[in-house]
Coordinates of C-alpha atoms and ligand atoms in Angstrom, one line a residue:
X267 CA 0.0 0.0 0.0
X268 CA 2.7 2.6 1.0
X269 CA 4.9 1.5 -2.2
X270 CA 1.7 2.1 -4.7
X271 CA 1.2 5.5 -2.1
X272 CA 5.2 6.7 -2.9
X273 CA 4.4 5.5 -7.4
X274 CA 1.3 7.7 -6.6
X275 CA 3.4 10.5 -5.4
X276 CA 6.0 10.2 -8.3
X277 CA 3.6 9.7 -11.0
X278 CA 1.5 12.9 -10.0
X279 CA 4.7 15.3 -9.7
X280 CA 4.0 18.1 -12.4
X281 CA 0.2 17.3 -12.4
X282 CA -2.1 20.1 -12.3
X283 CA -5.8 20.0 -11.4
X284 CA -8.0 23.0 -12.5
X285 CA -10.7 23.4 -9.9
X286 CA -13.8 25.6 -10.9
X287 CA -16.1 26.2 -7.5
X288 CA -19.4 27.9 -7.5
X289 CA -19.4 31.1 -6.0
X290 CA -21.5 30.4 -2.9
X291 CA -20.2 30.2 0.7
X292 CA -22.0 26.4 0.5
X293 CA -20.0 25.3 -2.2
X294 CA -16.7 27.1 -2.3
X295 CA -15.6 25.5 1.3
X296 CA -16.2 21.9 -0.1
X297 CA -14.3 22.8 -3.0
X298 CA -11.3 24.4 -1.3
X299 CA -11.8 21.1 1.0
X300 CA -11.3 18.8 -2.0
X301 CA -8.4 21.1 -3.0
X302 CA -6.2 20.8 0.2
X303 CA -6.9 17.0 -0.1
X304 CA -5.6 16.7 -3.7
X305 CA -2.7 19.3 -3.3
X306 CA -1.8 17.2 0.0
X307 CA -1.6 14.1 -2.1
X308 CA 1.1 16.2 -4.3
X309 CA -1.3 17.5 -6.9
X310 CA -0.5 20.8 -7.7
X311 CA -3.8 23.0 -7.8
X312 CA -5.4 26.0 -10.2
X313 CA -8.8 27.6 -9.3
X314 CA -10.6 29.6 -12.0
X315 CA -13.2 32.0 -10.3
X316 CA -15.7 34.3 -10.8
X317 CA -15.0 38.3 -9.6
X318 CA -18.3 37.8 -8.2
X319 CA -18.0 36.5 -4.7
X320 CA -13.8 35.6 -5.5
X321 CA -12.0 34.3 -3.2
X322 CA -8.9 35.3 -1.0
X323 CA -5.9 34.3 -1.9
X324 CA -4.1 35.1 0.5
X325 CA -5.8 32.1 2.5
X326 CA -3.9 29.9 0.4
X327 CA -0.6 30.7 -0.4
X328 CA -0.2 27.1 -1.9
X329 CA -3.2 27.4 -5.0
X330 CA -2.3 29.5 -7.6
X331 CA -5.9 32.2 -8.9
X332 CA -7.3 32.8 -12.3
X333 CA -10.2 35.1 -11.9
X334 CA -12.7 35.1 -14.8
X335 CA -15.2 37.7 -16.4
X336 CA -18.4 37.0 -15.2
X337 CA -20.4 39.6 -17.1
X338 CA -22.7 40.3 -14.1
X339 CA -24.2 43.8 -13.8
X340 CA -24.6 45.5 -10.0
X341 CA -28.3 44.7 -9.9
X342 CA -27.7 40.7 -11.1
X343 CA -24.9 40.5 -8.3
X344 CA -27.3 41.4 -6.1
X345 CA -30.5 39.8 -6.7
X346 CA -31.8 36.9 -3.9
X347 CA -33.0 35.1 -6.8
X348 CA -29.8 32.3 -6.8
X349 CA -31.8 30.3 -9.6
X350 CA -31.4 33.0 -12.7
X351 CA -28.1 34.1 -10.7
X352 CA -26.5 30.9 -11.3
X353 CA -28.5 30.3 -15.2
X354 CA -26.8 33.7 -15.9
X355 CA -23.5 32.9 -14.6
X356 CA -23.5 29.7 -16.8
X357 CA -24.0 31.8 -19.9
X358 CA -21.7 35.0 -19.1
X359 CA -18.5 33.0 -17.9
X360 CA -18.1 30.2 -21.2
X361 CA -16.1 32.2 -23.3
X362 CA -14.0 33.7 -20.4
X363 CA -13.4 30.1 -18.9
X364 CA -12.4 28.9 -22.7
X365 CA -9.7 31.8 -22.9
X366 CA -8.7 30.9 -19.6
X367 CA -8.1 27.3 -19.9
X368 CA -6.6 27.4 -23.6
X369 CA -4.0 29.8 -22.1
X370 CA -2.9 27.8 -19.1
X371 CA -3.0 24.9 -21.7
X372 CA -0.5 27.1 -23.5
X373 CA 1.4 27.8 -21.2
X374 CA 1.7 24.4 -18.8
X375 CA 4.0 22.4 -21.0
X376 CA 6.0 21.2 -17.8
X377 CA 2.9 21.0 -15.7
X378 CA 0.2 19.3 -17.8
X379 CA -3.8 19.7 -16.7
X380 CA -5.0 16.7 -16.0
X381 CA -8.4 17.5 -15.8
X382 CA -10.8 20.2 -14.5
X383 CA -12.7 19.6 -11.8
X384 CA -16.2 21.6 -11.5
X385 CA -18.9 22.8 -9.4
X386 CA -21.8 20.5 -10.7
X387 CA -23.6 23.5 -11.1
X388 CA -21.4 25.0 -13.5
X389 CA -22.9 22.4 -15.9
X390 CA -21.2 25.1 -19.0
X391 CA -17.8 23.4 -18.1
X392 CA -18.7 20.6 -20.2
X393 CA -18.8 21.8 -23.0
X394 CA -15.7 23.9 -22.9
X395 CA -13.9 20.9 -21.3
X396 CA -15.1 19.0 -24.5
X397 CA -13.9 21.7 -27.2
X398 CA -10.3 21.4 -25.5
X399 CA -10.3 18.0 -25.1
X400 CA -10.0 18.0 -21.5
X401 CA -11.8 15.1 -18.5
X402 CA -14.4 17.2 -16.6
X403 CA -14.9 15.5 -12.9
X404 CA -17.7 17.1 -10.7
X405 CA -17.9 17.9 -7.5
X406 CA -21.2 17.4 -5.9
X407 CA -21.1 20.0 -2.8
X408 CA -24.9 18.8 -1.5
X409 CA -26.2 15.0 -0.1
X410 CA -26.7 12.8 -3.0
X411 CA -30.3 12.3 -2.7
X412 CA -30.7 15.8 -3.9
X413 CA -29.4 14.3 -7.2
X414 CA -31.4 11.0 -7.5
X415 CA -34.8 14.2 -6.6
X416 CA -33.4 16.6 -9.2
X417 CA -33.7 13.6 -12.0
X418 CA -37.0 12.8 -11.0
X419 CA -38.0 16.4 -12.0
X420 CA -39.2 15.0 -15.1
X421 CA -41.4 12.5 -13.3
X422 CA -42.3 14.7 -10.4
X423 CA -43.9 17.3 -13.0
X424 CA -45.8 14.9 -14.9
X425 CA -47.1 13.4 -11.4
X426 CA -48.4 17.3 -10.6
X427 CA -45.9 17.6 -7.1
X428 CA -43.6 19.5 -8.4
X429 CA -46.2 22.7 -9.2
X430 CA -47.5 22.4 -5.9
X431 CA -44.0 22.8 -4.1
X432 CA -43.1 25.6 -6.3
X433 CA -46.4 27.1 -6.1
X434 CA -46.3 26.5 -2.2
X435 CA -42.8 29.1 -2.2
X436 CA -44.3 31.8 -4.3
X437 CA -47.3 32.0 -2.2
X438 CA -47.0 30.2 1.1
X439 CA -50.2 31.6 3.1
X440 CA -52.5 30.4 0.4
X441 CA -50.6 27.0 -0.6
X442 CA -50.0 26.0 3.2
X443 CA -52.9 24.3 2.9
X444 CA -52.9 22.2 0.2
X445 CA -52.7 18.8 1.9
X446 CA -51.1 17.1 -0.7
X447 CA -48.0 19.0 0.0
X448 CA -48.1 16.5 3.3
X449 CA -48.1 13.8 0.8
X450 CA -45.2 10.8 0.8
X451 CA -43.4 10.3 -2.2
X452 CA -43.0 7.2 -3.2
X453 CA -40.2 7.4 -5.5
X454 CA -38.5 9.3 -3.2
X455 CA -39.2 8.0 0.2
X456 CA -38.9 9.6 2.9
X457 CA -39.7 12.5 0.8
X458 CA -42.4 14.3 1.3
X459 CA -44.1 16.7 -1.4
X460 CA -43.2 19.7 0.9
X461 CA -39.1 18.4 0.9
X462 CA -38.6 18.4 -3.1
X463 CA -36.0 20.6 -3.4
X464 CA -36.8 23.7 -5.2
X465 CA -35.7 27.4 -4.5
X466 CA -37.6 30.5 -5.3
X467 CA -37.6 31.9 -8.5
X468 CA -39.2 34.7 -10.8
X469 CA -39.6 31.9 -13.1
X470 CA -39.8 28.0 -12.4
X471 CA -38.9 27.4 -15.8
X472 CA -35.7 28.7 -15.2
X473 CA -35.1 26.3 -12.4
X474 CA -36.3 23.1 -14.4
X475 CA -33.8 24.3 -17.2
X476 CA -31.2 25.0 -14.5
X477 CA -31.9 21.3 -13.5
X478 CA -32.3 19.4 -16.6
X479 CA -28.6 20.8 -17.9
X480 CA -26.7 19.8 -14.8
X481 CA -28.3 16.1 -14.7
X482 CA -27.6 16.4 -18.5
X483 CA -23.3 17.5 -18.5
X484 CA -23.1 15.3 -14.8
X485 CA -24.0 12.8 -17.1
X486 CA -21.3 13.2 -19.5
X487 CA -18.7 13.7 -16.9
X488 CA -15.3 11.9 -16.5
X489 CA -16.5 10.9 -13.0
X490 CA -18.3 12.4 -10.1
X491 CA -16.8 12.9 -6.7
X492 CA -19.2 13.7 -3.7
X493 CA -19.0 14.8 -0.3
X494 CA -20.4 12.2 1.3
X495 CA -20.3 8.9 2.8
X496 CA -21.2 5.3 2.0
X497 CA -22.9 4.3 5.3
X498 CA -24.9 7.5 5.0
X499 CA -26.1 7.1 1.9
X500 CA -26.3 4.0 1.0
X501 CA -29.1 3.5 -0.8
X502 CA -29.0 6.7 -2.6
X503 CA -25.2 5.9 -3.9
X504 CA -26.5 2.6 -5.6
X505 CA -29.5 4.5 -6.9
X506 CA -27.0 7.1 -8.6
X507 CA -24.8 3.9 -9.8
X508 CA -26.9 2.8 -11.8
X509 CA -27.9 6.6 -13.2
X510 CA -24.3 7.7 -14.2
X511 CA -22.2 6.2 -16.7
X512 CA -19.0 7.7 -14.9
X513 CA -17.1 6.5 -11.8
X514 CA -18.5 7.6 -8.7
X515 CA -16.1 8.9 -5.4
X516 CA -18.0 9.2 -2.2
X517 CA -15.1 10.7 -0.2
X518 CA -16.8 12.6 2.1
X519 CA -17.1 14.6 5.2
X520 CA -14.3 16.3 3.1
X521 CA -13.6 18.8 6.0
X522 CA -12.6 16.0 8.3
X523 CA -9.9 14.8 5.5
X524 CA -9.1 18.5 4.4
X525 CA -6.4 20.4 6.6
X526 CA -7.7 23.3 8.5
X527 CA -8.0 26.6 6.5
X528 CA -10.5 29.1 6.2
X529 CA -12.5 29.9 2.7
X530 CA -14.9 32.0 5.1
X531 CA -16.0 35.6 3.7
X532 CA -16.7 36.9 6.7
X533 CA -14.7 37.3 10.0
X534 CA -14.8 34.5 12.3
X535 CA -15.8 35.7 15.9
X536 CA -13.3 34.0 17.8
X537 CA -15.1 35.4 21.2
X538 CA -17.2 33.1 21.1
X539 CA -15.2 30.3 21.9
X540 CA -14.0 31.8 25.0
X541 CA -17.2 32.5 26.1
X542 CA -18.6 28.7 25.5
X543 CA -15.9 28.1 28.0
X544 CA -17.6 29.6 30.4
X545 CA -20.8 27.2 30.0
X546 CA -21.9 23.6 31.1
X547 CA -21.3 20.8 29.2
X548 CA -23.5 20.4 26.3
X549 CA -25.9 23.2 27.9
X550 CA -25.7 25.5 25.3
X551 CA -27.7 25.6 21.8
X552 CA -25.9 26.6 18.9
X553 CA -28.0 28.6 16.7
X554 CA -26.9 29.2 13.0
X555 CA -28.8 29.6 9.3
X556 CA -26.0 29.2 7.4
X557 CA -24.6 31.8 4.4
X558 CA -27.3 32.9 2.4
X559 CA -31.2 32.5 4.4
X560 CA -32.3 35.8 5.8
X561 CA -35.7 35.9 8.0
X562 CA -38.1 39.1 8.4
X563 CA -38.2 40.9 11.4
X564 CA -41.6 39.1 13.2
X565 CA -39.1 36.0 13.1
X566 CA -36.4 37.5 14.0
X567 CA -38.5 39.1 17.6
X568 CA -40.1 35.2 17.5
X569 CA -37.0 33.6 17.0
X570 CA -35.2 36.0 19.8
X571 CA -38.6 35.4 22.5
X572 CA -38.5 31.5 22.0
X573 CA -34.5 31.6 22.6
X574 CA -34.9 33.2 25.9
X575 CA -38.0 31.2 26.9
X576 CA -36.5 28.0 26.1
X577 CA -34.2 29.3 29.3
X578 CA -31.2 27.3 28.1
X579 CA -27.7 29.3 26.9
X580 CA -27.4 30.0 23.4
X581 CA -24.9 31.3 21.1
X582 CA -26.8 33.2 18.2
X583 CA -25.1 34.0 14.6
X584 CA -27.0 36.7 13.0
X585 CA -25.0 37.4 9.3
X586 CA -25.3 40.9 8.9
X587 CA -27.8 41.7 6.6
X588 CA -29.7 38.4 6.9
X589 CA -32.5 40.1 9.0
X590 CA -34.6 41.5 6.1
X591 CA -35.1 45.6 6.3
X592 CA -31.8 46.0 8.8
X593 CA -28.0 45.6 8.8
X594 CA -27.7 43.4 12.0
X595 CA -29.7 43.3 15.5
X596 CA -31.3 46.7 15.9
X597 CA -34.3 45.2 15.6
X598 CA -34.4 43.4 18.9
X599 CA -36.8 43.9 21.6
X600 CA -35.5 47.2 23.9
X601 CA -33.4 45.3 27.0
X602 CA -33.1 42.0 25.1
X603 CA -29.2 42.2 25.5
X604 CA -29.5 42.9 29.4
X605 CA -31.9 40.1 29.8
X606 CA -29.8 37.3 28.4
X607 CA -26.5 38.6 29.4
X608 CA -24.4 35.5 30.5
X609 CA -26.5 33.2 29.2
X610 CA -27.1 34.1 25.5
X611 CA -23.9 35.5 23.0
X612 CA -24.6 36.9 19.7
X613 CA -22.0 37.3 16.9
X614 CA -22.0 38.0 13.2
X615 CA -19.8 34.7 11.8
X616 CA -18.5 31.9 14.0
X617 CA -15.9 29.7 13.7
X618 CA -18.6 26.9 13.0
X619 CA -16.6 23.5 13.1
X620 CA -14.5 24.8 16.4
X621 CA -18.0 25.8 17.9
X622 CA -20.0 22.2 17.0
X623 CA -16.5 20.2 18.8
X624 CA -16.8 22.8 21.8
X625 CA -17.7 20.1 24.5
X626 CA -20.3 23.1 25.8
X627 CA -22.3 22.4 22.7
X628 CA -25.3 20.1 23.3
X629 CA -27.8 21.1 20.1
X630 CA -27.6 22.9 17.0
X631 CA -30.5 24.8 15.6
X632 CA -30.0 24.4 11.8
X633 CA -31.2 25.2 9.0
X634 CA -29.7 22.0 8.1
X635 CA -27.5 23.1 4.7
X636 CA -25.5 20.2 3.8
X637 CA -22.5 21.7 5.2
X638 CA -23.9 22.1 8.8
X639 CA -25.5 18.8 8.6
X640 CA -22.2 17.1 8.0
X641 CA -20.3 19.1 10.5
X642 CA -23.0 18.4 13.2
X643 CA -22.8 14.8 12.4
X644 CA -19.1 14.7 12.5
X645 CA -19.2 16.0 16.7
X646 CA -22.2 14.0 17.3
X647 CA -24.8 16.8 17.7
X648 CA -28.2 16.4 17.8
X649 CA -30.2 18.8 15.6
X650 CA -33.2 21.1 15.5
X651 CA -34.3 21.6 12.0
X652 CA -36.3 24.5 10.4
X653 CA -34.8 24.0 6.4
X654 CA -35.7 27.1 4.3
X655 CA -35.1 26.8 0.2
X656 CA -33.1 24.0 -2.1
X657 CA -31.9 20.8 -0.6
X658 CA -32.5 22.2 3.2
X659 CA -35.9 20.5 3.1
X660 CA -34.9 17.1 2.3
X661 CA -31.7 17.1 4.3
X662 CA -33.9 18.1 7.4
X663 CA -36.0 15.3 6.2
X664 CA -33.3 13.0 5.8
X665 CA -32.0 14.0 9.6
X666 CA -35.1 13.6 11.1
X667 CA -37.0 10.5 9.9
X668 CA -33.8 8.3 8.2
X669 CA -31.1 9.2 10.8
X670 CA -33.7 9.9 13.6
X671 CA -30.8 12.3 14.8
X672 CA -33.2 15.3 14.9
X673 CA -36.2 17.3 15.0
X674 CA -38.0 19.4 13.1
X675 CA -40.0 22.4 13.4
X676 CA -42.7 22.5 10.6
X677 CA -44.9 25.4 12.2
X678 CA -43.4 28.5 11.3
X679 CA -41.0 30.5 14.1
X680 CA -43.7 31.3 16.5
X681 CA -41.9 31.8 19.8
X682 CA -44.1 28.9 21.7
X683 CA -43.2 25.8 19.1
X684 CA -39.4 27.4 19.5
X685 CA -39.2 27.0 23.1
X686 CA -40.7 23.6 23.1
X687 CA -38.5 22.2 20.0
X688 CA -35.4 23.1 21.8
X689 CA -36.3 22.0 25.3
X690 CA -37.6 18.3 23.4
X691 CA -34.0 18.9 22.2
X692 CA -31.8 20.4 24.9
X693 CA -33.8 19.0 28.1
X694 CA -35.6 15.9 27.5
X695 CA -35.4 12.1 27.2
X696 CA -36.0 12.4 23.1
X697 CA -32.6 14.7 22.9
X698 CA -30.6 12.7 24.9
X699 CA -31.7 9.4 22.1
X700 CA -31.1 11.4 19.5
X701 CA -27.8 12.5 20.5
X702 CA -27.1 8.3 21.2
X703 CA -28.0 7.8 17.5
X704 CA -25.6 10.9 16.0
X705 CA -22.6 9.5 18.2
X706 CA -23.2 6.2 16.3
X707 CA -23.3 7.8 13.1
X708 CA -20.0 10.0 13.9
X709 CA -18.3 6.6 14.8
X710 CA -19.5 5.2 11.1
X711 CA -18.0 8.4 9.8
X712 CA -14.8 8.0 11.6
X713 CA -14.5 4.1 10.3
X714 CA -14.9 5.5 6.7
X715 CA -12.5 7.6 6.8
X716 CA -9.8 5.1 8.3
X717 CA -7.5 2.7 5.9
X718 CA -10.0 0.3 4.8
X719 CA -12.9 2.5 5.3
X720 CA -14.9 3.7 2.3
X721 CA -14.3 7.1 1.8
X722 CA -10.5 6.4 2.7
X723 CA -10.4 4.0 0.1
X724 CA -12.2 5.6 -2.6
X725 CA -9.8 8.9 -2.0
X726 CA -7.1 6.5 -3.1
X727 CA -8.9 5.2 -5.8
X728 CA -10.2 8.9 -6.9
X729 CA -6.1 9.8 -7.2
X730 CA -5.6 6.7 -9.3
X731 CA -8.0 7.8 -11.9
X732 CA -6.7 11.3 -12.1
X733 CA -3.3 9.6 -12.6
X734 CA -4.9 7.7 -15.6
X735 CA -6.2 10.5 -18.0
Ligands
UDX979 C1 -25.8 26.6 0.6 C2 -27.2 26.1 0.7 O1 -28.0 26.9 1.4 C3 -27.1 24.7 1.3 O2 -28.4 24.2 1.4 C4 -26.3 23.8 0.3 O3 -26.3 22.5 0.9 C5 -25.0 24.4 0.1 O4 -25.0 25.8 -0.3 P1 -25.4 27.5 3.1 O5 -26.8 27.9 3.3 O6 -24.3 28.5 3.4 O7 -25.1 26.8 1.8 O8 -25.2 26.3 4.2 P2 -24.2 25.2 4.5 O9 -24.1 24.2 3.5 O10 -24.5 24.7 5.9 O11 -22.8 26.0 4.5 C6 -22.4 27.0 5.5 C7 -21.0 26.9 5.7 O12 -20.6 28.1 6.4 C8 -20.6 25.7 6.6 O13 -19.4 25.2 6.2 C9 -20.3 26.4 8.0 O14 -19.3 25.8 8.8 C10 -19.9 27.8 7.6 N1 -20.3 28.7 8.7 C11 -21.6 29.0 8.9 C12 -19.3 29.3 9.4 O15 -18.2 29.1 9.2 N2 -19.7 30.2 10.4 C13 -21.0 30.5 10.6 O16 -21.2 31.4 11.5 C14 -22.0 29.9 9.9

């Protein structure tokens, strides 16, 4: 094993991989993750990215940066619609990534690409991967059932769900009560209507478009590497084996393979961690939503009331600019601060991994991105789930009713069904089994990862392929 390790290592010296990440908190730390894991297995790495949302550098002395056109106008960089975001961005940045990628071709003659790897919502990367003669490999930042649902969009139309979940995000208040959305499906157990994962759009046919290209150019991909794990997605993996023509890499949690390093935009609030220090063991609820959701202010007030109710010590991230109509917490109640001084903390970004290990830790409030989910199931904590757009609602689902390692909150933030989830969570006999079950998934994550485990193995197997283009 060590002698085919040290052939891998000679073999691979002046190999180059071009990494092309989506420009979305989400998916750029999974792809920097994979990057550290390739460079540290003597690959030497090139990311191509967009000026919108770029990079730093400086984070990682060791990459070397293209930055591309992306075409994108003030008002189009700044839209919440992510769906015609990311349709534009697949237009604007094909002939900037072609003149890219034939001049590194150009120039590399003692360092030869061996492939690009892409963002599999780039799905435009094919194409110009193709007209150089290049492999394309994808990475597949998000759980792979959101995959095997995003195929079925063909099927999930013609069987009349998928209207009713988009429908249900343009107009909640009057779709909320169409009890179909309650409705298993079947194909997609344990789906329900309501968890198809869709994202709000001016236009839904922009979304099926979106979808039907990247299932499309996955489909003619070199191979397609995902950040998950065997034993957490078993049935899933097979499900996409028999789909895809290419070979498929689950080498996931790739954080826990990827040497520390931050891709973070924003500042990490280091305070935090001191003050966690100051709590009981697994007392405290971590609260977080992630990069991108944003709540109005009666949730915000609601979410703030059921925090304080609940009477057990949280630490709060609020991104700036994620409470609709403010720039951070001015809209809290007068003498909220006072009142939970000591036993609440608020800050803008936290150092999430360090905070889920921090032994004070005993829930997370999620909004259960595919990031946080892994992360929480990597320190073995139990979850409180209240998904908002994309894959959120079936990775809640998925937590909840497959893993049993959470809860949900289906009601709406009303400060009465807060306080309840998180003492069932924090306080009662259902927490503590839940938090049994994620310490007994952790451990399966920890054997994958180990020689002989499947994610180790198929890392090892991933680098072999690369080696054979
Ligand atoms: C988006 C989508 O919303 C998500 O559903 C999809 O799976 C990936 O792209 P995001 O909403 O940002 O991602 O959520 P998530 O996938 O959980 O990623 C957030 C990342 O930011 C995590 O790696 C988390 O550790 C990090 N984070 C979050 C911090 O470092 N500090 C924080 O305070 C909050």
């Amino acid at each position: 094993m060590e002698k085919l390790e040290e052939t891998h290592m000679q073999q691979k010296r002046g190999r180059r991989l071009v990494l092309i990440p989506l420009p979305f908190q989400g998916h750029i730390n999974p792809m920097f993750q994979l990057a550290n894991i390739l460079h540290s297995r003597g690959f030497s790495i090139t990311i191509i990215h967009t000026h919108f949302n770029s990079p730093n550098p400086s984070n990682y002395p060791h990459f070397t940066f293209e930055p591309i056109a992306d075409g994108l106008s003030g008002s189009e960089a700044e839209t919440t619609d992510l769906v015609a975001l990311v349709a534009t961005l697949n237009i604007n940045c094909v002939t900037p990534l072609r003149d890219c990628l034939a001049r590194l071709l150009s120039n590399n003659s003692e360092e030869p690409i061996s492939c690009i790897i892409s963002d599999a919502g780039f799905h435009f990367t094919q194409s110009v991967a193709d007209s150089l003669k290049l492999p394309r490999m994808v990475l597949r930042t998000g759980c792979v059932l959101t995959f095997v649902a995003f195929a079925a969009y063909p099927l999930l139309l013609q069987k009349g769900y998928l209207p009713i979940q988009v429908a249900h995000y343009h107009l909640p208040c009057i779709n909320f009560q169409d009890s179909r959305l309650e409705e298993p499906v079947p194909e997609l157990a344990p789906l329900k209507v309501k968890d198809i994962p869709v994202s709000n759009t001016r236009d839904p046919e922009i979304l099926y478009q979106l979808v039907a290209s990247v299932i499309k150019e996955t489909k003619s991909c070199s191979g397609l590497i995902w950040n998950s794990f065997e034993d957490l997605e078993e049935s899933a993996l097979t499900t996409i084996r028999k789909q895809y023509p290419a070979p498929i890499f689950p080498i996931g949690p790739l954080h826990k393979c990827s040497p520390a390093s931050t891709s973070s935009w924003l500042i990490e609030d280091q305070t935090c961690l001191a003050w966690l220090d100051t709590q009981a063991p697994r007392s405290v609820i971590y609260v977080s939503f992630g990069s991108i959701a944003s709540m109005d202010e009666t949730e915000f007030v609601e979410t703030a009331w059921g925090l304080v109710n609940s009477m057990q010590p949280f630490l709060w991230v609020v991104r700036p600019g994620s409470i609709r109509g403010s720039k951070w917490i001015e809209q809290l109640p007068d003498g909220f601060l006072e009142k939970i001084k000591g036993r609440g903390h608020i800050v803008k970004w936290a150092p999430q991994q360090e905070v889920l290990a921090h032994p004070a830790v005993g829930g997370f409030w999620s909004h259960c991105g595919w990031n946080s989910t892994l992360e929480s199931i990597c320190e073995g904590v139990p979850m409180l789930c209240r998904p908002w757009f994309g894959d959120q609602m079936m990775n809640a689902r998925y937590i909840c009713d497959d893993w049993r390692v959470g809860v949900q909150m289906e009601n709406g933030l009303k400060r009465g069904e807060i306080e309840r989830a998180i003492r069932r969570l924090m306080v009662e006999r259902e927490g503590e089994e839940l938090r049994e079950r994620i310490i007994t998934l952790e451990e399966k994550m920890e054997i994958c990862l180990k020689k002989g485990g499947s994610s180790y193995e198929c890392l090892g197997n991933l680098v072999s392929y690369i080696l054979s283009f």
